[in-house]
Coordinates of C-alpha atoms and ligand atoms in Angstrom, one line a residue:
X253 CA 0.0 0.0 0.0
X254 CA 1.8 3.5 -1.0
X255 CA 0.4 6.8 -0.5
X256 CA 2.2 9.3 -2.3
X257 CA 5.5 8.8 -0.9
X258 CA 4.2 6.6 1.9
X259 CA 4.8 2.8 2.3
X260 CA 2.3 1.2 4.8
X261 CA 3.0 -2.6 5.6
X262 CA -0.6 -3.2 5.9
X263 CA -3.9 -2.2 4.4
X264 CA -5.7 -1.6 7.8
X265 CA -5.6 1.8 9.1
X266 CA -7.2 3.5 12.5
X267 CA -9.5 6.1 11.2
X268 CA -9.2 10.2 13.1
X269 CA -12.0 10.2 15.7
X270 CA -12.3 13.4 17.6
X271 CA -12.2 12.9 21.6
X272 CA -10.7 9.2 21.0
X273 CA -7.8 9.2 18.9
X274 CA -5.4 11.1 21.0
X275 CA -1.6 9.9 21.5
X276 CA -2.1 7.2 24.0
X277 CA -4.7 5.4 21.8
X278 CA -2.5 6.1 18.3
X279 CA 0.3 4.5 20.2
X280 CA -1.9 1.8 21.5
X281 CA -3.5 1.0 17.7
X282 CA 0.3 1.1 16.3
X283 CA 1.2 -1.3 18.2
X284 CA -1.6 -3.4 17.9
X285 CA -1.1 -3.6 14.1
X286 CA -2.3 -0.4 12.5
X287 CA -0.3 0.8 9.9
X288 CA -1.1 4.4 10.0
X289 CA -2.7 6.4 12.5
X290 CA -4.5 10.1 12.4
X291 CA -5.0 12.7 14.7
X292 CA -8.5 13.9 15.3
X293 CA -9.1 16.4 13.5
X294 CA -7.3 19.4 14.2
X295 CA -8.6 23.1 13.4
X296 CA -6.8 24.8 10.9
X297 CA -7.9 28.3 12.2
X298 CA -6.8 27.2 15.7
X299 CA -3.5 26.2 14.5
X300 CA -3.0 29.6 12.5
X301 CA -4.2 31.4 15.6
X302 CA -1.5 29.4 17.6
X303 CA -3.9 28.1 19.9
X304 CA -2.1 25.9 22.6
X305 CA -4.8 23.6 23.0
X306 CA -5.2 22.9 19.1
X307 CA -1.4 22.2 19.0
X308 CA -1.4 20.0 21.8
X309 CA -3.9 17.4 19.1
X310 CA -0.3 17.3 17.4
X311 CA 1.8 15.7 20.5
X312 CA 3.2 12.9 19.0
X313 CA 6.5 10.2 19.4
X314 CA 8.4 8.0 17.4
X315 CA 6.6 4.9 18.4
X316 CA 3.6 5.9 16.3
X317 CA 5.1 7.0 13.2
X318 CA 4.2 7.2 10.3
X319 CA 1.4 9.3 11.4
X320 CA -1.2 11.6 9.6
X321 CA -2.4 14.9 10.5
X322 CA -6.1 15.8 9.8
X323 CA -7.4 19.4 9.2
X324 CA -10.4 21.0 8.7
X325 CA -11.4 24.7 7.8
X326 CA -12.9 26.1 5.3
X327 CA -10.4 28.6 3.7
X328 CA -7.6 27.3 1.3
X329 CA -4.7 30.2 2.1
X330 CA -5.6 29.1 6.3
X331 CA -5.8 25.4 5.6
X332 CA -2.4 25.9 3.4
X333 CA -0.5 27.6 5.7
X334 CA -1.6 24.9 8.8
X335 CA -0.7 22.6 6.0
X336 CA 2.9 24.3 5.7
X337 CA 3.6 25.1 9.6
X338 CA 2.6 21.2 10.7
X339 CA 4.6 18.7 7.8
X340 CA 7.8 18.4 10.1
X341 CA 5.1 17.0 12.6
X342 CA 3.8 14.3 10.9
X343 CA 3.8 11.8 7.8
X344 CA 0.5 13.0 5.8
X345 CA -1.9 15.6 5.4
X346 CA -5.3 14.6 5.3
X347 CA -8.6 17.0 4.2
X348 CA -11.5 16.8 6.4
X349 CA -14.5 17.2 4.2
X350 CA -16.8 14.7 6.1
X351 CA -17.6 15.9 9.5
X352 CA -21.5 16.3 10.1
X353 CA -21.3 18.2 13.3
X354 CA -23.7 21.7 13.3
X355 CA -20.9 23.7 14.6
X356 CA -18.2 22.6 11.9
X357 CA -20.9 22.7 8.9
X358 CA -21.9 26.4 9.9
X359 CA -17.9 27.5 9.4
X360 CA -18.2 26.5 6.3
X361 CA -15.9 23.3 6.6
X362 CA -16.1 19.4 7.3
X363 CA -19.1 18.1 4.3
X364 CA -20.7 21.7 4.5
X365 CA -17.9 21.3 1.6
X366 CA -19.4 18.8 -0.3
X367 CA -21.7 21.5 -1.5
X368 CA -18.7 23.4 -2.7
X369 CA -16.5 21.7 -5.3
X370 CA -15.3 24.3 -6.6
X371 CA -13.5 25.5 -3.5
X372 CA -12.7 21.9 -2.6
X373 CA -10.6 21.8 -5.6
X374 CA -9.1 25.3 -4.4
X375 CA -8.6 23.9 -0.9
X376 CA -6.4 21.1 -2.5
X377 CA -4.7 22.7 -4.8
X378 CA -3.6 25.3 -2.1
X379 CA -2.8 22.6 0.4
X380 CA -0.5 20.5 -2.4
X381 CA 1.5 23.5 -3.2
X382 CA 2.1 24.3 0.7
X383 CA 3.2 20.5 1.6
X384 CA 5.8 18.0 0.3
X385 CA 3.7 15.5 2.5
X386 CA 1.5 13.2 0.4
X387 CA -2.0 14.8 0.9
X388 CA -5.2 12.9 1.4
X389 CA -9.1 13.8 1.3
X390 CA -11.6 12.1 3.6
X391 CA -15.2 12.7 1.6
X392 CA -19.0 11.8 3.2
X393 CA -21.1 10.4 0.4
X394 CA -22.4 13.6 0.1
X395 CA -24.5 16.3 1.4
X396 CA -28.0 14.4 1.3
X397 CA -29.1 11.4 -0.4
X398 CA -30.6 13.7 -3.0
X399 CA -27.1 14.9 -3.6
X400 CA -24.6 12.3 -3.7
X401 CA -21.7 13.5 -5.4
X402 CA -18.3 11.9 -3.9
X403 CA -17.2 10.5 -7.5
X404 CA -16.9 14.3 -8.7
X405 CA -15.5 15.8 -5.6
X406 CA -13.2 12.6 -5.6
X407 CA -12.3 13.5 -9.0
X408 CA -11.7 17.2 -8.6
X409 CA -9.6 16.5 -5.4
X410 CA -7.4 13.9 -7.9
X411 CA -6.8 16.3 -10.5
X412 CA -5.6 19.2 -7.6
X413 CA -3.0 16.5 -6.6
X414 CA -4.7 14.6 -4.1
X415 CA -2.5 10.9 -3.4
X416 CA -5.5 9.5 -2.3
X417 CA -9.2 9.4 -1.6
X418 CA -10.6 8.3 2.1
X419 CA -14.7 7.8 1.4
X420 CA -17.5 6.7 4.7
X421 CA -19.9 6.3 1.7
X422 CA -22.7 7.7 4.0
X423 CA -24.5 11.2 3.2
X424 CA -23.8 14.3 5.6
X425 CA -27.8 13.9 6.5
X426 CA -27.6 10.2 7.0
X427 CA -25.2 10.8 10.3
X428 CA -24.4 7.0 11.7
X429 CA -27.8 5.8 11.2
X430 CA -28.8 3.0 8.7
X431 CA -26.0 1.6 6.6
X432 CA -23.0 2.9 4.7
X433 CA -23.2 2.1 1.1
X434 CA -19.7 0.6 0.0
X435 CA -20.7 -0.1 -3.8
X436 CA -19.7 4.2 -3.7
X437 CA -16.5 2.6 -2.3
X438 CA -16.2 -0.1 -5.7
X439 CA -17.3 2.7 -8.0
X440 CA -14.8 5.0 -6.4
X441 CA -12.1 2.6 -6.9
X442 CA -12.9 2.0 -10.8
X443 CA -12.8 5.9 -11.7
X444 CA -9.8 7.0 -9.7
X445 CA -5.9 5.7 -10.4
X446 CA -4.5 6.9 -6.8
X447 CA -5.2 4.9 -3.2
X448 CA -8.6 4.3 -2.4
X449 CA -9.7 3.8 1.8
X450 CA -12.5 2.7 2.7
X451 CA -14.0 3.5 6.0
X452 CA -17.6 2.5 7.0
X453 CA -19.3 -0.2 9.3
X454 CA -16.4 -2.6 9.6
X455 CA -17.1 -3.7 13.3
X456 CA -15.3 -7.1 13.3
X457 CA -11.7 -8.6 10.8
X458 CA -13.8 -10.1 8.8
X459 CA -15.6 -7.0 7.9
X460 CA -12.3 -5.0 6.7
X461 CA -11.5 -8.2 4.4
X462 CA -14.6 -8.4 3.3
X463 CA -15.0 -4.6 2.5
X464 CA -11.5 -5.1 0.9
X465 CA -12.8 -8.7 -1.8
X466 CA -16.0 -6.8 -2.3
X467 CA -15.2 -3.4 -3.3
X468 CA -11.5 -3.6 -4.5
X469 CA -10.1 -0.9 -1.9
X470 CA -6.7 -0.7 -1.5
X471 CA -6.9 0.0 2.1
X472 CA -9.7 0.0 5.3
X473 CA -9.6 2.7 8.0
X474 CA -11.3 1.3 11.1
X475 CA -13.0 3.6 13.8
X476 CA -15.5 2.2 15.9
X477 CA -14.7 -1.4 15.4
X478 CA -11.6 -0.6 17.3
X479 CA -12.9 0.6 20.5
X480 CA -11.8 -2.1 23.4
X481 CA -10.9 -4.2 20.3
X482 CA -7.3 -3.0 18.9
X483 CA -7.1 -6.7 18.1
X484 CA -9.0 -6.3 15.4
X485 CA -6.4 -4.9 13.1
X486 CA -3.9 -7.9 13.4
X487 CA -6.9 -10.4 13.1
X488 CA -8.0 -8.6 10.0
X489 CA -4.2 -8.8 8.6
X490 CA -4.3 -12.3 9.4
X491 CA -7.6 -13.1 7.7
X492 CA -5.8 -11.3 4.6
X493 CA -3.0 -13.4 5.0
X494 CA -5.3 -16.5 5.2
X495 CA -4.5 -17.6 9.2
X496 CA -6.9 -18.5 11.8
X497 CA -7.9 -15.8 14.2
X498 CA -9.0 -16.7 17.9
X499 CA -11.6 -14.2 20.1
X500 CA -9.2 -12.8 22.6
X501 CA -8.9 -14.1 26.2
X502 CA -9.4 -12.3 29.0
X503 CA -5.6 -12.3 29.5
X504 CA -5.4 -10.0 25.9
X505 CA -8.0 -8.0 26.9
X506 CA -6.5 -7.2 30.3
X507 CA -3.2 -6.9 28.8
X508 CA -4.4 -4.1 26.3
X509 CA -6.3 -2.5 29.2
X510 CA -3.4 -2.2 31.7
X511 CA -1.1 -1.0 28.9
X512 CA -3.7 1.9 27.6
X513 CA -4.0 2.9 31.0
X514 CA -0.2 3.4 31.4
X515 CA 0.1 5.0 28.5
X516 CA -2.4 7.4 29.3
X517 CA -0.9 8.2 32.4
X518 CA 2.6 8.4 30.7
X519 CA 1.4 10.9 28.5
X520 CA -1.2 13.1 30.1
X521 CA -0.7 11.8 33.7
X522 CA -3.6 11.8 36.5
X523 CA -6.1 13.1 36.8
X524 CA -6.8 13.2 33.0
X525 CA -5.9 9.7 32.2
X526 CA -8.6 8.3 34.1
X527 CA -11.1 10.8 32.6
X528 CA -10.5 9.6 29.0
X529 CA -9.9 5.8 30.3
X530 CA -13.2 5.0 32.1
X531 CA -15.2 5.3 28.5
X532 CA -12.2 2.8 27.1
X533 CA -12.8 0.3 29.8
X534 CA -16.3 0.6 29.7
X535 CA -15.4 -0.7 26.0
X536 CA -12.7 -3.4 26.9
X537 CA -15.7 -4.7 29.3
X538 CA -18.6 -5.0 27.0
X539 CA -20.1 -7.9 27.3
X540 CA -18.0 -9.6 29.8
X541 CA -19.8 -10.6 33.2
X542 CA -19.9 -8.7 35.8
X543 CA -19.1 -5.3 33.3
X544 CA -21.3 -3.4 34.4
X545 CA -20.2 -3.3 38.3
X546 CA -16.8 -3.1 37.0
X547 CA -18.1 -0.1 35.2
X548 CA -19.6 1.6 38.0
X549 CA -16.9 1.2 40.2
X550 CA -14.5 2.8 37.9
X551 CA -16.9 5.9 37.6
X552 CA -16.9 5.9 41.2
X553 CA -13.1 6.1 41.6
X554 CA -12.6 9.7 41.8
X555 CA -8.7 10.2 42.3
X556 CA -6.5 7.9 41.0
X557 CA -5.9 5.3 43.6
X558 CA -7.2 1.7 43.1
X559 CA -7.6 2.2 39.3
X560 CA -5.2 -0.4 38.2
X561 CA -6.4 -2.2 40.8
X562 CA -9.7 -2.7 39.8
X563 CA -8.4 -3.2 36.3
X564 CA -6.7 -6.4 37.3
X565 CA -9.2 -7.6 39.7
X566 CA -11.8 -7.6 37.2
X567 CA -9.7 -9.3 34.7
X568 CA -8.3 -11.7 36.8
X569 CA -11.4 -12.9 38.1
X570 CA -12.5 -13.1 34.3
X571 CA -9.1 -15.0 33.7
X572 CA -9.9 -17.6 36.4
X573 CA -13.3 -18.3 34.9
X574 CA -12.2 -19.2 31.4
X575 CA -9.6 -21.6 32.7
Ligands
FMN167 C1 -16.5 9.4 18.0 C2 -16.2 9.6 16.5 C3 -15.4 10.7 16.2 C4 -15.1 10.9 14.8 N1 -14.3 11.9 14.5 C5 -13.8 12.1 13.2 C6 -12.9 13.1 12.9 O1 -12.3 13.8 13.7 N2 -12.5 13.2 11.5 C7 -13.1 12.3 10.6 O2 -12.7 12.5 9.4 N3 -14.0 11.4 10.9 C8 -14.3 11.2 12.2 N4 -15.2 10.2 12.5 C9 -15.7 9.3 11.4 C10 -14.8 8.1 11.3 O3 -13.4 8.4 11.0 C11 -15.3 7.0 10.3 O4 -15.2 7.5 9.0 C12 -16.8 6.7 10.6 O5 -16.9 6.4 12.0 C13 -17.2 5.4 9.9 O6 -16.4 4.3 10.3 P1 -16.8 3.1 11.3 O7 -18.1 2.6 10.8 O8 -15.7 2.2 11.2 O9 -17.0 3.8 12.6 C14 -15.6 10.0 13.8 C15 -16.4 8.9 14.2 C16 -16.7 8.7 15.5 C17 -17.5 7.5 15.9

């Protein structure tokens, strides 16, 4: 899989996802077998306004390289220079023209674009002359279902320079709701000649191969298939490669769990860490007895103590009863 100057070693990549994808959970996915990983996405007014906290979305390390920026705005000379001042930060540029969220669609940005190809392919163009990074668009379906219109935007963002073309072949209107419609995701592949990621309702391994035989992508970006499931991406890589997969033990889970809760604490230290982890271990618990005390527990714990604690008790216990 190559994007623009990019070689991933695998075709399975964790998709930007704004409030989750922060650098404990990148570093987490890395190691768990994603081949790339993006930031949430990251304002490209706040960055040209040298807002701390919109910097901060950029902390990054080693460990998680290659990783890809994500941007949104809604003006090609702002987005160009964010474009310009963050390339020594990461491995990619990638153009949000998806996000449904009222407050992004009323500046103008996220699929509010998709009713604006014209300054899409303005957006592009001014982004590709600002970066030597390989530059990416992720596209909604389009703005309603009475509008769908990601093959021409696709097209237009190909023939600004685009290297390749991310598509959650769901309309802005449709939100999460019903089903994403991956034949946009085969028709997509047949008209363009650069990368083509799909991203869309892949919620198990076999769903990312399966979106992979069925629609010809060259690559799957996974988002909330990989909550309390980072598994997921080496399963999928072995389904690829033809190997069994097992369900993991209690003994994965619980390893994953301990290690996203160190790494949180690494990076952001208490008591953040266990703000952003008790949603994560709510998700590492799902559907394991006796998850939901374990849950409730953990959002009673209001310092820090007894956190990891409870982490391996619950496991353990979980441990003991599959053996
Ligand atoms: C909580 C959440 C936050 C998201 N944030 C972003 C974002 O910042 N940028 C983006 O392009 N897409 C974002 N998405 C969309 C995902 O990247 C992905 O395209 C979508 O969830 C469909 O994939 P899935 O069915 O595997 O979840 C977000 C999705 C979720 C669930």
């Amino acid at each position: 899989m190559i994007l623009g100057n990019l070689h991933l070693n695998s075709p399975f990549i964790l998709a930007p996802m704004a409030g989750i994808t922060d650098l404990p959970y990148r570093r987490l996915m890395k190691s768990a077998g994603a081949s790339l990983v993006f930031t949430e996405m990251v304002s490209a007014n706040g960055l040209d306004r040298h807002a701390a906290k919109t910097w901060e979305l950029l902390r990054s390390c080693p460990e998680e390289e290659p990783f890809g920026i994500q941007l949104f705005g809604s003006e090609a000379e702002v987005l160009a220079r964010a474009a310009a001042e963050v390339s020594p930060c990461g491995a990619l540029i990638d153009l949000n023209f998806g996000c449904p969220a009222p407050k992004v669609i009323r500046s103008g940005a996220g699929s509010a674009l998709m009713r604006d190809p014209q300054r899409v392919g303005r957006i592009v163009a001014a982004v590709r002359r600002a970066t030597p990074l390989p530059v990416t668009v992720k596209l909604r379906a389009g703005w309603d279902a009475a509008a769908i219109n990601c093959l021409e935007i696709a097209a237009i963002a190909c023939a600004e320079g685009a290297d390749g073309v991310i598509l959650h072949p769901r309309p802005r209107s449709q939100g999460f709701s019903g089903r994403a419609d991956w034949s946009l995701i085969r028709r997509l592949k047949e008209l363009l000649s650069v990368p083509v990621i799909g991203s869309g309702d892949v919620f198990t391994a076999a769903d990312a191969v399966r979106m992979m035989k069925e629609t010809g992508c060259d690559a799957v970006m996974i988002a909330r298939g990989g909550l309390g499931n980072p598994w997921i991406f080496q399963n999928a890589a072995r389904i690829l490669a033809g190997q069994q997969t097992a369900a993991p033990d209690a003994a994965t889970r619980h390893r994953f769990a301990r290690r996203h809760y160190q790494l949180q604490v690494e990076i952001f230290g208490l008591p953040l860490a266990l703000k952003q982890m008790r949603k994560h271990l709510a998700w590492y618990s799902r559907g394991m007895r006796g998850g939901a005390e374990f849950r409730a527990h953990i959002n009673r714990l209001e310092g820090i103590d007894g956190v990891m604690e409870a982490i391996d008790r619950f496991f353990d216990e979980h441990g003991k009863q599959e053996t």
